[in-house]
Amino acid sequence: MDIPRIFNITESAHRIHNPITPEKLATLGAALRMEAGARVLDLGSGSGEMLCTWARDHGIVGTGIDMSRLFTEQAKRRAEELVVADQVNFIHGDAAGYVADEKTEVAACVGATWIGGGVAGTIELLARSLRPGGIILIGEPYWRQLPPTEAVAKGCLAHAISDFLSLPELLASFRHLGFDVVEMVLADQDGWDRYEAAKWLTMRRWLEANPADELANEVRAQLTSEPERYTTYTREYLGWGVFALMPR
């Protein structure tokens, strides 16, 4: 069980696998007003930066589940580095359908809502692990500005304009699902740069070390095309945020 190898290659040097910066991740942790000992579930936990830094800074305990064997191992090493391995547990596995054995104060899926078939299904899944009065965290893209054509949407790696909503429409969709939006932290273009541009050096170094690998041509093609694609499309049109929700 693993994610496609291309992602393990391009994001192998990332601690955060989305456009939020360490500073904004810290802002989010503080904004949630978590008490020491609060339980946090993170579905699609990547390299574990959210759980590890929140364990260090706020004393939370948590469990993260991710399909990437590489990222899960990186998360475990990060927990050791920050001396929080007794507070957080990382599981290599499929987060789809995962429900915590013990109800949590925070149930999160930050940038992997495909595990529930979309936002609504993921919120429904997370709610099954949430204690009364708890908070759901959803990380999701939205249109900063509406693409003028479907071709521009595809340049943002969407299938169609209809894949994402505007920010007001996204917030309204949470209300329609029966949730109050109680906090949000939005990525900015610098955060997008750190997420996307950081891949380019990783790809170049990987190509230098693995010129005969079966994925070398694919990685070379991405390194050649991504700077222009990203700066033309994603950086201008696509937003991303983490939204804190409480059921009504």
PDB file of N, CA and C in Angstrom, residues 177-244:
ATOM      1  N   LEU A 177     -24.232  21.852   4.932  1.00  0.00           N
ATOM      2  CA  LEU A 177     -24.026  20.522   5.500  1.00  0.00           C
ATOM      3  C   LEU A 177     -24.340  20.475   6.991  1.00  0.00           C
ATOM      4  N   GLY A 178     -24.687  21.626   7.573  1.00  0.00           N
ATOM      5  CA  GLY A 178     -25.080  21.655   8.980  1.00  0.00           C
ATOM      6  C   GLY A 178     -23.964  21.999   9.939  1.00  0.00           C
ATOM      7  N   PHE A 179     -22.959  22.738   9.468  1.00  0.00           N
ATOM      8  CA  PHE A 179     -21.820  23.084  10.304  1.00  0.00           C
ATOM      9  C   PHE A 179     -21.622  24.591  10.368  1.00  0.00           C
ATOM     10  N   ASP A 180     -21.183  25.058  11.533  1.00  0.00           N
ATOM     11  CA  ASP A 180     -20.708  26.431  11.674  1.00  0.00           C
ATOM     12  C   ASP A 180     -19.227  26.477  11.343  1.00  0.00           C
ATOM     13  N   VAL A 181     -18.818  27.476  10.575  1.00  0.00           N
ATOM     14  CA  VAL A 181     -17.397  27.727  10.363  1.00  0.00           C
ATOM     15  C   VAL A 181     -16.920  28.593  11.521  1.00  0.00           C
ATOM     16  N   VAL A 182     -16.001  28.050  12.333  1.00  0.00           N
ATOM     17  CA  VAL A 182     -15.598  28.760  13.546  1.00  0.00           C
ATOM     18  C   VAL A 182     -14.171  29.310  13.474  1.00  0.00           C
ATOM     19  N   GLU A 183     -13.417  28.939  12.458  1.00  0.00           N
ATOM     20  CA  GLU A 183     -12.073  29.485  12.236  1.00  0.00           C
ATOM     21  C   GLU A 183     -11.644  29.144  10.819  1.00  0.00           C
ATOM     22  N   MET A 184     -10.671  29.851  10.321  1.00  0.00           N
ATOM     23  CA  MET A 184     -10.035  29.486   9.059  1.00  0.00           C
ATOM     24  C   MET A 184      -8.657  30.114   9.007  1.00  0.00           C
ATOM     25  N   VAL A 185      -7.742  29.412   8.370  1.00  0.00           N
ATOM     26  CA  VAL A 185      -6.411  29.930   8.074  1.00  0.00           C
ATOM     27  C   VAL A 185      -6.151  29.653   6.598  1.00  0.00           C
ATOM     28  N   LEU A 186      -5.907  30.709   5.846  1.00  0.00           N
ATOM     29  CA  LEU A 186      -5.765  30.599   4.399  1.00  0.00           C
ATOM     30  C   LEU A 186      -4.306  30.680   3.976  1.00  0.00           C
ATOM     31  N   ALA A 187      -3.930  29.825   3.047  1.00  0.00           N
ATOM     32  CA  ALA A 187      -2.608  29.911   2.438  1.00  0.00           C
ATOM     33  C   ALA A 187      -2.525  31.179   1.584  1.00  0.00           C
ATOM     34  N   ASP A 188      -1.315  31.667   1.379  1.00  0.00           N
ATOM     35  CA  ASP A 188      -1.102  32.785   0.467  1.00  0.00           C
ATOM     36  C   ASP A 188      -0.156  32.342  -0.644  1.00  0.00           C
ATOM     37  N   GLN A 189       0.194  33.266  -1.518  1.00  0.00           N
ATOM     38  CA  GLN A 189       1.042  32.885  -2.646  1.00  0.00           C
ATOM     39  C   GLN A 189       2.435  32.461  -2.201  1.00  0.00           C
ATOM     40  N   ASP A 190       2.926  33.022  -1.107  1.00  0.00           N
ATOM     41  CA  ASP A 190       4.218  32.574  -0.596  1.00  0.00           C
ATOM     42  C   ASP A 190       4.134  31.117  -0.149  1.00  0.00           C
ATOM     43  N   GLY A 191       3.015  30.761   0.482  1.00  0.00           N
ATOM     44  CA  GLY A 191       2.824  29.369   0.872  1.00  0.00           C
ATOM     45  C   GLY A 191       2.768  28.436  -0.332  1.00  0.00           C
ATOM     46  N   TRP A 192       2.078  28.871  -1.372  1.00  0.00           N
ATOM     47  CA  TRP A 192       2.062  28.088  -2.614  1.00  0.00           C
ATOM     48  C   TRP A 192       3.471  27.948  -3.174  1.00  0.00           C
ATOM     49  N   ASP A 193       4.255  29.025  -3.145  1.00  0.00           N
ATOM     50  CA  ASP A 193       5.626  28.960  -3.661  1.00  0.00           C
ATOM     51  C   ASP A 193       6.442  27.923  -2.900  1.00  0.00           C
ATOM     52  N   ARG A 194       6.311  27.938  -1.573  1.00  0.00           N
ATOM     53  CA  ARG A 194       7.096  27.018  -0.772  1.00  0.00           C
ATOM     54  C   ARG A 194       6.677  25.566  -1.008  1.00  0.00           C
ATOM     55  N   TYR A 195       5.405  25.355  -1.264  1.00  0.00           N
ATOM     56  CA  TYR A 195       4.933  23.996  -1.542  1.00  0.00           C
ATOM     57  C   TYR A 195       5.342  23.544  -2.938  1.00  0.00           C
ATOM     58  N   GLU A 196       5.105  24.373  -3.941  1.00  0.00           N
ATOM     59  CA  GLU A 196       5.349  23.963  -5.326  1.00  0.00           C
ATOM     60  C   GLU A 196       6.817  24.122  -5.727  1.00  0.00           C
ATOM     61  N   ALA A 197       7.403  25.288  -5.460  1.00  0.00           N
ATOM     62  CA  ALA A 197       8.767  25.529  -5.932  1.00  0.00           C
ATOM     63  C   ALA A 197       9.782  24.635  -5.230  1.00  0.00           C
ATOM     64  N   ALA A 198       9.484  24.241  -3.999  1.00  0.00           N
ATOM     65  CA  ALA A 198      10.405  23.352  -3.286  1.00  0.00           C
ATOM     66  C   ALA A 198      10.552  22.004  -3.974  1.00  0.00           C
ATOM     67  N   LYS A 199       9.565  21.629  -4.769  1.00  0.00           N
ATOM     68  CA  LYS A 199       9.646  20.352  -5.490  1.00  0.00           C
ATOM     69  C   LYS A 199      10.721  20.386  -6.577  1.00  0.00           C
ATOM     70  N   TRP A 200      11.000  21.559  -7.108  1.00  0.00           N
ATOM     71  CA  TRP A 200      11.863  21.638  -8.291  1.00  0.00           C
ATOM     72  C   TRP A 200      13.295  21.243  -7.967  1.00  0.00           C
ATOM     73  N   LEU A 201      13.818  21.742  -6.859  1.00  0.00           N
ATOM     74  CA  LEU A 201      15.170  21.348  -6.471  1.00  0.00           C
ATOM     75  C   LEU A 201      15.206  19.861  -6.110  1.00  0.00           C
ATOM     76  N   THR A 202      14.153  19.382  -5.445  1.00  0.00           N
ATOM     77  CA  THR A 202      14.081  17.953  -5.114  1.00  0.00           C
ATOM     78  C   THR A 202      14.137  17.110  -6.381  1.00  0.00           C
ATOM     79  N   MET A 203      13.366  17.511  -7.398  1.00  0.00           N
ATOM     80  CA  MET A 203      13.366  16.753  -8.649  1.00  0.00           C
ATOM     81  C   MET A 203      14.729  16.798  -9.328  1.00  0.00           C
ATOM     82  N   ARG A 204      15.360  17.972  -9.344  1.00  0.00           N
ATOM     83  CA  ARG A 204      16.669  18.089  -9.994  1.00  0.00           C
ATOM     84  C   ARG A 204      17.701  17.205  -9.302  1.00  0.00           C
ATOM     85  N   ARG A 205      17.736  17.255  -7.987  1.00  0.00           N
ATOM     86  CA  ARG A 205      18.692  16.421  -7.249  1.00  0.00           C
ATOM     87  C   ARG A 205      18.409  14.937  -7.458  1.00  0.00           C
ATOM     88  N   TRP A 206      17.117  14.586  -7.496  1.00  0.00           N
ATOM     89  CA  TRP A 206      16.750  13.180  -7.708  1.00  0.00           C
ATOM     90  C   TRP A 206      17.198  12.722  -9.096  1.00  0.00           C
ATOM     91  N   LEU A 207      17.006  13.552 -10.102  1.00  0.00           N
ATOM     92  CA  LEU A 207      17.424  13.193 -11.457  1.00  0.00           C
ATOM     93  C   LEU A 207      18.937  13.000 -11.536  1.00  0.00           C
ATOM     94  N   GLU A 208      19.672  13.850 -10.860  1.00  0.00           N
ATOM     95  CA  GLU A 208      21.126  13.698 -10.869  1.00  0.00           C
ATOM     96  C   GLU A 208      21.553  12.381 -10.236  1.00  0.00           C
ATOM     97  N   ALA A 209      20.802  11.936  -9.226  1.00  0.00           N
ATOM     98  CA  ALA A 209      21.158  10.703  -8.516  1.00  0.00           C
ATOM     99  C   ALA A 209      20.570   9.456  -9.151  1.00  0.00           C
ATOM    100  N   ASN A 210      19.522   9.623  -9.999  1.00  0.00           N
ATOM    101  CA  ASN A 210      18.806   8.459 -10.532  1.00  0.00           C
ATOM    102  C   ASN A 210      18.549   8.606 -12.031  1.00  0.00           C
ATOM    103  N   PRO A 211      19.579   8.827 -12.844  1.00  0.00           N
ATOM    104  CA  PRO A 211      19.355   9.100 -14.273  1.00  0.00           C
ATOM    105  C   PRO A 211      18.755   7.941 -15.037  1.00  0.00           C
ATOM    106  N   ALA A 212      18.927   6.723 -14.565  1.00  0.00           N
ATOM    107  CA  ALA A 212      18.425   5.558 -15.291  1.00  0.00           C
ATOM    108  C   ALA A 212      17.130   5.008 -14.711  1.00  0.00           C
ATOM    109  N   ASP A 213      16.563   5.682 -13.730  1.00  0.00           N
ATOM    110  CA  ASP A 213      15.333   5.191 -13.110  1.00  0.00           C
ATOM    111  C   ASP A 213      14.186   5.198 -14.108  1.00  0.00           C
ATOM    112  N   GLU A 214      13.237   4.285 -13.940  1.00  0.00           N
ATOM    113  CA  GLU A 214      12.103   4.183 -14.866  1.00  0.00           C
ATOM    114  C   GLU A 214      11.220   5.422 -14.855  1.00  0.00           C
ATOM    115  N   LEU A 215      11.282   6.219 -13.793  1.00  0.00           N
ATOM    116  CA  LEU A 215      10.489   7.446 -13.723  1.00  0.00           C
ATOM    117  C   LEU A 215      11.287   8.688 -14.114  1.00  0.00           C
ATOM    118  N   ALA A 216      12.517   8.514 -14.544  1.00  0.00           N
ATOM    119  CA  ALA A 216      13.365   9.667 -14.833  1.00  0.00           C
ATOM    120  C   ALA A 216      12.758  10.568 -15.905  1.00  0.00           C
ATOM    121  N   ASN A 217      12.202   9.990 -16.950  1.00  0.00           N
ATOM    122  CA  ASN A 217      11.604  10.810 -18.013  1.00  0.00           C
ATOM    123  C   ASN A 217      10.405  11.603 -17.502  1.00  0.00           C
ATOM    124  N   GLU A 218       9.597  10.978 -16.648  1.00  0.00           N
ATOM    125  CA  GLU A 218       8.431  11.671 -16.094  1.00  0.00           C
ATOM    126  C   GLU A 218       8.860  12.807 -15.178  1.00  0.00           C
ATOM    127  N   VAL A 219       9.855  12.554 -14.349  1.00  0.00           N
ATOM    128  CA  VAL A 219      10.340  13.590 -13.448  1.00  0.00           C
ATOM    129  C   VAL A 219      10.972  14.732 -14.245  1.00  0.00           C
ATOM    130  N   ARG A 220      11.737  14.392 -15.285  1.00  0.00           N
ATOM    131  CA  ARG A 220      12.337  15.427 -16.136  1.00  0.00           C
ATOM    132  C   ARG A 220      11.258  16.273 -16.795  1.00  0.00           C
ATOM    133  N   ALA A 221      10.195  15.634 -17.286  1.00  0.00           N
ATOM    134  CA  ALA A 221       9.112  16.376 -17.931  1.00  0.00           C
ATOM    135  C   ALA A 221       8.448  17.330 -16.943  1.00  0.00           C
ATOM    136  N   GLN A 222       8.226  16.882 -15.704  1.00  0.00           N
ATOM    137  CA  GLN A 222       7.623  17.752 -14.699  1.00  0.00           C
ATOM    138  C   GLN A 222       8.536  18.922 -14.364  1.00  0.00           C
ATOM    139  N   LEU A 223       9.815  18.645 -14.189  1.00  0.00           N
ATOM    140  CA  LEU A 223      10.745  19.717 -13.847  1.00  0.00           C
ATOM    141  C   LEU A 223      10.807  20.760 -14.963  1.00  0.00           C
ATOM    142  N   THR A 224      10.682  20.316 -16.207  1.00  0.00           N
ATOM    143  CA  THR A 224      10.732  21.232 -17.340  1.00  0.00           C
ATOM    144  C   THR A 224       9.484  22.102 -17.419  1.00  0.00           C
ATOM    145  N   SER A 225       8.316  21.508 -17.146  1.00  0.00           N
ATOM    146  CA  SER A 225       7.052  22.212 -17.382  1.00  0.00           C
ATOM    147  C   SER A 225       6.475  22.908 -16.154  1.00  0.00           C
ATOM    148  N   GLU A 226       6.781  22.427 -14.955  1.00  0.00           N
ATOM    149  CA  GLU A 226       6.078  22.891 -13.763  1.00  0.00           C
ATOM    150  C   GLU A 226       6.301  24.366 -13.419  1.00  0.00           C
ATOM    151  N   PRO A 227       7.502  24.918 -13.514  1.00  0.00           N
ATOM    152  CA  PRO A 227       7.633  26.336 -13.144  1.00  0.00           C
ATOM    153  C   PRO A 227       6.710  27.256 -13.931  1.00  0.00           C
ATOM    154  N   GLU A 228       6.609  27.045 -15.239  1.00  0.00           N
ATOM    155  CA  GLU A 228       5.744  27.907 -16.049  1.00  0.00           C
ATOM    156  C   GLU A 228       4.277  27.585 -15.812  1.00  0.00           C
ATOM    157  N   ARG A 229       3.933  26.305 -15.708  1.00  0.00           N
ATOM    158  CA  ARG A 229       2.531  25.953 -15.458  1.00  0.00           C
ATOM    159  C   ARG A 229       2.058  26.524 -14.134  1.00  0.00           C
ATOM    160  N   TYR A 230       2.856  26.319 -13.095  1.00  0.00           N
ATOM    161  CA  TYR A 230       2.463  26.779 -11.774  1.00  0.00           C
ATOM    162  C   TYR A 230       2.290  28.293 -11.727  1.00  0.00           C
ATOM    163  N   THR A 231       3.262  29.038 -12.245  1.00  0.00           N
ATOM    164  CA  THR A 231       3.191  30.500 -12.146  1.00  0.00           C
ATOM    165  C   THR A 231       2.131  31.098 -13.059  1.00  0.00           C
ATOM    166  N   THR A 232       1.794  30.395 -14.141  1.00  0.00           N
ATOM    167  CA  THR A 232       0.747  30.878 -15.044  1.00  0.00           C
ATOM    168  C   THR A 232      -0.644  30.605 -14.483  1.00  0.00           C
ATOM    169  N   TYR A 233      -0.826  29.475 -13.852  1.00  0.00           N
ATOM    170  CA  TYR A 233      -2.174  29.023 -13.484  1.00  0.00           C
ATOM    171  C   TYR A 233      -2.387  28.935 -11.973  1.00  0.00           C
ATOM    172  N   THR A 234      -1.822  27.927 -11.325  1.00  0.00           N
ATOM    173  CA  THR A 234      -2.139  27.681  -9.918  1.00  0.00           C
ATOM    174  C   THR A 234      -1.898  28.905  -9.049  1.00  0.00           C
ATOM    175  N   ARG A 235      -0.752  29.548  -9.212  1.00  0.00           N
ATOM    176  CA  ARG A 235      -0.397  30.662  -8.339  1.00  0.00           C
ATOM    177  C   ARG A 235      -1.389  31.816  -8.443  1.00  0.00           C
ATOM    178  N   GLU A 236      -1.987  31.992  -9.604  1.00  0.00           N
ATOM    179  CA  GLU A 236      -2.882  33.124  -9.832  1.00  0.00           C
ATOM    180  C   GLU A 236      -4.343  32.817  -9.518  1.00  0.00           C
ATOM    181  N   TYR A 237      -4.748  31.575  -9.727  1.00  0.00           N
ATOM    182  CA  TYR A 237      -6.175  31.271  -9.674  1.00  0.00           C
ATOM    183  C   TYR A 237      -6.609  30.445  -8.472  1.00  0.00           C
ATOM    184  N   LEU A 238      -5.715  29.647  -7.892  1.00  0.00           N
ATOM    185  CA  LEU A 238      -6.154  28.671  -6.901  1.00  0.00           C
ATOM    186  C   LEU A 238      -5.760  29.104  -5.493  1.00  0.00           C
ATOM    187  N   GLY A 239      -6.732  29.121  -4.608  1.00  0.00           N
ATOM    188  CA  GLY A 239      -6.495  29.342  -3.190  1.00  0.00           C
ATOM    189  C   GLY A 239      -6.548  28.031  -2.436  1.00  0.00           C
ATOM    190  N   TRP A 240      -6.224  28.091  -1.171  1.00  0.00           N
ATOM    191  CA  TRP A 240      -6.246  26.892  -0.341  1.00  0.00           C
ATOM    192  C   TRP A 240      -6.353  27.323   1.110  1.00  0.00           C
ATOM    193  N   GLY A 241      -7.129  26.597   1.873  1.00  0.00           N
ATOM    194  CA  GLY A 241      -7.291  26.964   3.280  1.00  0.00           C
ATOM    195  C   GLY A 241      -7.644  25.781   4.139  1.00  0.00           C
ATOM    196  N   VAL A 242      -7.495  25.988   5.443  1.00  0.00           N
ATOM    197  CA  VAL A 242      -7.948  25.020   6.447  1.00  0.00           C
ATOM    198  C   VAL A 242      -9.098  25.651   7.196  1.00  0.00           C
ATOM    199  N   PHE A 243     -10.196  24.919   7.285  1.00  0.00           N
ATOM    200  CA  PHE A 243     -11.443  25.444   7.833  1.00  0.00           C
ATOM    201  C   PHE A 243     -11.859  24.618   9.049  1.00  0.00           C
ATOM    202  N   ALA A 244     -12.129  25.307  10.139  1.00  0.00           N
ATOM    203  CA  ALA A 244     -12.564  24.660  11.380  1.00  0.00           C
ATOM    204  C   ALA A 244     -14.079  24.695  11.459  1.00  0.00           C
TER     205      ALA A 244
END
